[in-house]
CSV table of C-alpha atoms in Angstrom, one decimal:
chain,number,residue,atom,x,y,z
X,26,MET,CA,93.6,-59.0,63.2
X,27,LYS,CA,93.2,-57.5,59.8
X,28,SER,CA,89.4,-57.9,60.5
X,29,LYS,CA,89.5,-56.2,63.7
X,30,HIS,CA,91.4,-53.4,62.2
X,31,LYS,CA,88.7,-53.0,59.4
X,32,THR,CA,86.0,-53.3,61.8
X,33,ARG,CA,87.7,-50.3,63.9
X,34,THR,CA,88.1,-48.2,60.6
X,35,MET,CA,84.5,-48.8,59.7
X,36,LYS,CA,83.5,-47.6,63.1
X,37,HIS,CA,85.6,-44.2,62.8
X,38,VAL,CA,84.0,-43.8,59.4
X,39,LEU,CA,80.5,-44.3,60.6
X,40,LEU,CA,81.1,-42.0,63.5
X,41,ALA,CA,82.2,-39.3,61.4
X,42,ILE,CA,79.1,-39.6,59.3
X,43,ALA,CA,77.0,-39.2,62.3
X,44,ALA,CA,78.9,-36.3,63.6
X,45,SER,CA,78.3,-34.5,60.1
X,46,SER,CA,74.7,-35.3,60.0
X,47,MET,CA,74.4,-33.9,63.4
X,48,VAL,CA,75.9,-30.7,62.4
X,49,SER,CA,73.9,-30.5,59.0
X,50,ALA,CA,70.9,-30.5,61.2
X,51,THR,CA,71.4,-26.9,62.3
X,52,GLY,CA,70.1,-23.9,60.6
X,53,ALA,CA,71.0,-20.3,60.1
X,54,SER,CA,70.1,-17.7,62.7
X,55,SER,CA,67.1,-15.3,62.0
X,56,ALA,CA,67.3,-11.9,63.3
X,57,THR,CA,64.4,-9.6,64.9
X,58,TYR,CA,64.8,-6.0,64.9
X,59,SER,CA,62.6,-4.1,67.4
X,60,TYR,CA,61.6,-0.4,67.3
X,61,ILE,CA,60.2,1.8,70.4
X,62,GLY,CA,58.8,5.2,69.2
X,63,GLU,CA,58.5,8.4,70.9
X,64,PHE,CA,54.9,9.5,72.3
X,65,PHE,CA,52.6,11.4,69.8
X,66,GLU,CA,52.9,14.9,70.2
X,67,GLN,CA,49.9,15.9,67.8
X,68,ILE,CA,46.3,14.4,67.9
X,69,ASN,CA,43.5,14.7,65.5
X,70,ASP,CA,40.0,13.5,66.3
X,71,GLU,CA,37.4,14.3,64.0
X,72,THR,CA,35.4,11.3,63.1
X,73,PRO,CA,32.5,9.2,64.2
X,74,ILE,CA,35.0,6.6,65.0
X,75,ALA,CA,34.7,5.7,68.6
X,76,GLY,CA,38.0,6.3,70.8
X,77,THR,CA,40.5,8.5,70.2
X,78,TYR,CA,44.5,8.6,69.9
X,79,ASP,CA,46.2,10.4,72.8
X,80,THR,CA,49.9,11.6,74.0
X,81,THR,CA,50.2,8.1,75.7
X,82,HIS,CA,50.2,6.4,72.4
X,83,ARG,CA,53.1,5.7,70.2
X,84,ILE,CA,54.4,3.3,67.5
X,85,VAL,CA,56.2,0.1,68.7
X,86,GLY,CA,56.8,-3.2,67.2
X,87,SER,CA,59.3,-5.6,65.5
X,88,PHE,CA,59.7,-7.6,62.4
X,89,THR,CA,62.0,-10.9,61.6
X,90,THR,CA,63.9,-11.9,59.0
X,91,LYS,CA,65.2,-15.4,58.1
X,92,ASP,CA,68.9,-14.0,58.1
X,93,PRO,CA,70.2,-10.8,59.5
X,94,LEU,CA,70.0,-7.9,57.1
X,95,GLN,CA,73.0,-7.2,55.1
X,96,GLU,CA,74.8,-3.9,55.2
X,97,ALA,CA,73.3,-1.6,52.4
X,98,GLY,CA,71.8,1.6,51.4
X,99,PHE,CA,67.9,2.6,51.4
X,100,ALA,CA,66.4,-0.4,49.7
X,101,ASP,CA,63.2,-2.5,49.7
X,102,ARG,CA,63.2,-5.3,52.3
X,103,THR,CA,59.8,-6.6,52.0
X,104,ALA,CA,60.7,-9.8,50.5
X,105,LEU,CA,63.1,-10.5,53.4
X,106,VAL,CA,60.5,-9.9,55.9
X,107,GLU,CA,58.9,-13.3,57.6
X,108,SER,CA,56.7,-11.6,60.1
X,109,TYR,CA,56.1,-8.5,61.7
X,110,SER,CA,53.9,-6.9,64.6
X,111,PHE,CA,53.6,-3.1,65.1
X,112,SER,CA,51.2,-1.2,67.3
X,113,ASP,CA,50.2,2.6,67.3
X,114,GLY,CA,48.4,2.2,70.5
X,115,ARG,CA,44.7,1.7,69.3
X,116,ASN,CA,45.3,-0.9,66.2
X,117,THR,CA,48.0,-3.7,65.8
X,118,PHE,CA,49.3,-4.6,62.3
X,119,THR,CA,50.6,-8.0,61.6
X,120,GLN,CA,51.2,-10.0,58.6
X,121,ASP,CA,47.9,-11.8,59.2
X,122,ASN,CA,45.7,-8.7,59.2
X,123,SER,CA,47.5,-6.1,57.2
X,124,VAL,CA,49.8,-5.3,54.0
X,125,ILE,CA,53.0,-3.9,53.6
X,126,GLN,CA,52.7,-0.7,51.3
X,127,ASN,CA,56.3,0.0,51.9
X,128,PHE,CA,59.3,-1.4,53.7
X,129,GLU,CA,62.7,0.5,52.9
X,130,ILE,CA,65.5,0.4,55.3
X,131,THR,CA,69.2,1.4,55.4
X,132,VAL,CA,71.7,-0.8,57.6
X,133,ASP,CA,75.1,0.5,58.5
X,134,GLY,CA,76.9,-2.3,59.9
X,135,THR,CA,74.3,-4.0,61.8
X,136,GLU,CA,72.3,-1.1,62.6
X,137,ILE,CA,69.2,0.4,61.0
X,138,THR,CA,69.7,3.9,60.6
X,139,LYS,CA,67.3,5.1,57.9
X,140,TRP,CA,63.7,3.6,57.4
X,141,GLU,CA,60.1,4.0,55.9
X,142,ILE,CA,57.6,1.4,56.9
X,143,VAL,CA,54.1,1.7,55.9
X,144,LEU,CA,51.3,-0.8,56.9
X,145,GLY,CA,47.8,-0.8,56.1
X,146,SER,CA,44.5,-2.8,57.1
X,147,GLN,CA,44.3,-3.1,53.3
X,148,ASP,CA,45.7,-1.8,50.1
X,149,PHE,CA,44.0,1.7,49.9
X,150,PRO,CA,43.8,3.6,47.6
X,151,SER,CA,44.5,0.7,45.2
X,152,ALA,CA,41.4,-1.1,46.9
X,153,PRO,CA,38.6,1.5,47.4
X,154,LEU,CA,36.7,1.7,50.4
X,155,VAL,CA,32.7,1.5,50.6
X,156,ASN,CA,30.3,3.5,52.7
X,157,GLY,CA,31.2,3.1,56.4
X,158,GLU,CA,34.5,1.2,56.0
X,159,ILE,CA,37.4,2.1,58.2
X,160,PHE,CA,41.0,2.0,56.8
X,161,THR,CA,43.8,2.1,59.3
X,162,ARG,CA,47.3,2.9,58.5
X,163,LEU,CA,50.6,2.9,60.4
X,164,ILE,CA,53.8,5.0,59.3
X,165,THR,CA,57.2,5.0,60.7
X,166,ARG,CA,59.5,7.1,58.8
X,167,SER,CA,63.0,8.4,60.0
X,168,HIS,CA,63.4,11.0,57.4
X,169,LEU,CA,62.6,11.8,53.6
X,170,SER,CA,64.6,14.5,51.6
X,171,GLY,CA,62.5,17.7,50.8
X,172,ASN,CA,59.9,17.1,53.5
X,173,SER,CA,59.5,19.2,56.6
X,174,PRO,CA,59.3,17.6,59.2
X,175,SER,CA,61.2,15.0,57.6
X,176,ALA,CA,60.6,12.3,60.4
X,177,TRP,CA,56.8,11.1,60.5
X,178,HIS,CA,55.6,8.5,63.0
X,179,GLN,CA,51.9,8.3,62.7
X,180,GLY,CA,48.9,5.9,63.5
X,181,THR,CA,45.9,6.9,61.4
X,182,MET,CA,42.0,5.7,61.2
X,183,TRP,CA,40.1,7.0,58.1
X,184,ILE,CA,36.4,6.2,57.5
X,185,CYS,CA,34.7,6.6,54.2
X,186,LEU,CA,31.3,8.5,54.4
X,187,GLN,CA,30.1,8.2,50.9
X,188,ALA,CA,29.2,5.4,48.4
X,189,SER,CA,32.7,5.0,47.7
X,190,CYS,CA,36.2,6.1,48.5
X,191,SER,CA,38.9,5.5,46.1
X,192,ARG,CA,41.7,8.3,47.0
X,193,TYR,CA,42.8,10.7,49.7
X,194,GLY,CA,41.2,14.3,49.6
X,195,SER,CA,37.9,15.8,48.5
X,196,LEU,CA,36.7,12.6,46.4
X,197,GLY,CA,37.6,10.1,49.2
X,198,VAL,CA,38.7,10.1,52.7
X,199,SER,CA,40.1,13.5,53.9
X,200,THR,CA,41.3,15.6,57.0
X,201,ALA,CA,37.4,15.9,58.1
X,202,ASN,CA,37.0,12.2,58.6
X,203,TYR,CA,40.1,10.8,60.1
X,204,ASP,CA,41.7,10.2,63.5
X,205,ALA,CA,45.6,10.3,63.9
X,206,GLY,CA,48.4,10.3,66.3
X,207,LEU,CA,51.8,12.1,65.4
X,208,SER,CA,55.1,12.3,66.2
X,209,ASN,CA,58.0,14.0,64.5
X,210,THR,CA,60.7,12.5,66.9
X,211,ASN,CA,62.5,9.3,65.8
X,212,GLY,CA,62.6,6.4,68.2
X,213,SER,CA,65.4,3.7,68.2
X,214,TRP,CA,65.9,0.1,66.9
X,215,THR,CA,67.4,-2.8,68.6
X,216,THR,CA,68.5,-6.2,67.2
X,217,SER,CA,68.5,-9.6,68.4
X,218,ASP,CA,69.7,-12.8,66.6
X,219,ILE,CA,67.7,-16.0,67.4
X,220,ALA,CA,69.3,-19.3,66.9
X,221,ALA,CA,67.2,-21.4,64.8
X,222,PRO,CA,68.1,-25.4,64.7
X,223,VAL,CA,66.3,-26.7,61.9
X,224,PRO,CA,66.2,-30.6,61.6
X,225,LEU,CA,66.6,-31.9,58.2
X,226,PRO,CA,65.1,-35.0,57.3
X,227,ALA,CA,67.9,-36.4,55.5
X,228,GLY,CA,70.6,-35.9,58.2
X,229,GLY,CA,68.2,-37.5,60.8
X,230,LEU,CA,67.6,-40.6,58.5
X,231,MET,CA,71.5,-40.7,58.0
X,232,LEU,CA,72.2,-40.5,61.7
X,233,LEU,CA,69.6,-43.4,62.4
X,234,SER,CA,71.1,-45.6,59.7
X,235,VAL,CA,74.6,-45.1,61.5
X,236,ILE,CA,73.3,-46.0,64.7
X,237,GLY,CA,71.9,-49.2,63.4
X,238,ALA,CA,75.0,-49.9,61.7
X,239,LEU,CA,77.1,-49.6,64.8
X,240,SER,CA,74.7,-51.8,66.9
X,241,TRP,CA,74.9,-54.5,64.3
X,242,MET,CA,78.8,-54.4,64.1
X,243,ARG,CA,78.8,-54.5,68.1
X,244,HIS,CA,76.4,-57.7,67.7
X,245,LEU,CA,78.8,-59.5,65.3
X,246,GLY,CA,81.7,-58.7,67.4
X,247,ASN,CA,79.9,-60.3,70.5
X,248,THR,CA,78.9,-63.3,68.3
X,249,SER,CA,82.4,-63.8,67.1
X,250,LEU,CA,83.8,-64.2,70.8
């Protein structure tokens, strides 16, 4: 009788361990923030670069963080970004083909209310361009004190037309050799949480061990009959 009671108790313990191992195999949710901008209102097309921006182009894109962004004032969120993809209608910027030059965001509750995101095909002007090299940049900025207009949403393509370009202006890329599309009207953000089950090796091994132990106990029970 005591043996059967001990067996039932052991089964309960093993089942509890199995349940906890299954729960531990589920990770936290990630969050994706998606932006849809307004169509460009101003177009600049003064370079030998093929193609042009037009008023059907706008900035759209999204970025994903491991966990939802916590409510906070205007702050750099670069370290929290796991992946991103933004387009200005002519070029698409991702974590694989561009660099983050700025990624500051204000979160009020769960909503993005202020932002400045700058992505570049390379880290220009820190990394100079050579003759004929094209630098592309995307800016989406909701507002910035002291600037008029403060909202600035722009796709830009510069080309270096001299031996080396190490800055904007007369000694580098300038207004005479760039294409751009610009809107001074803010777009809108939406947020979606993504449940992300993450199998944990330790939990999986524990679960297999428990299943094996239960099977062995059943075998012993059948043998004792």
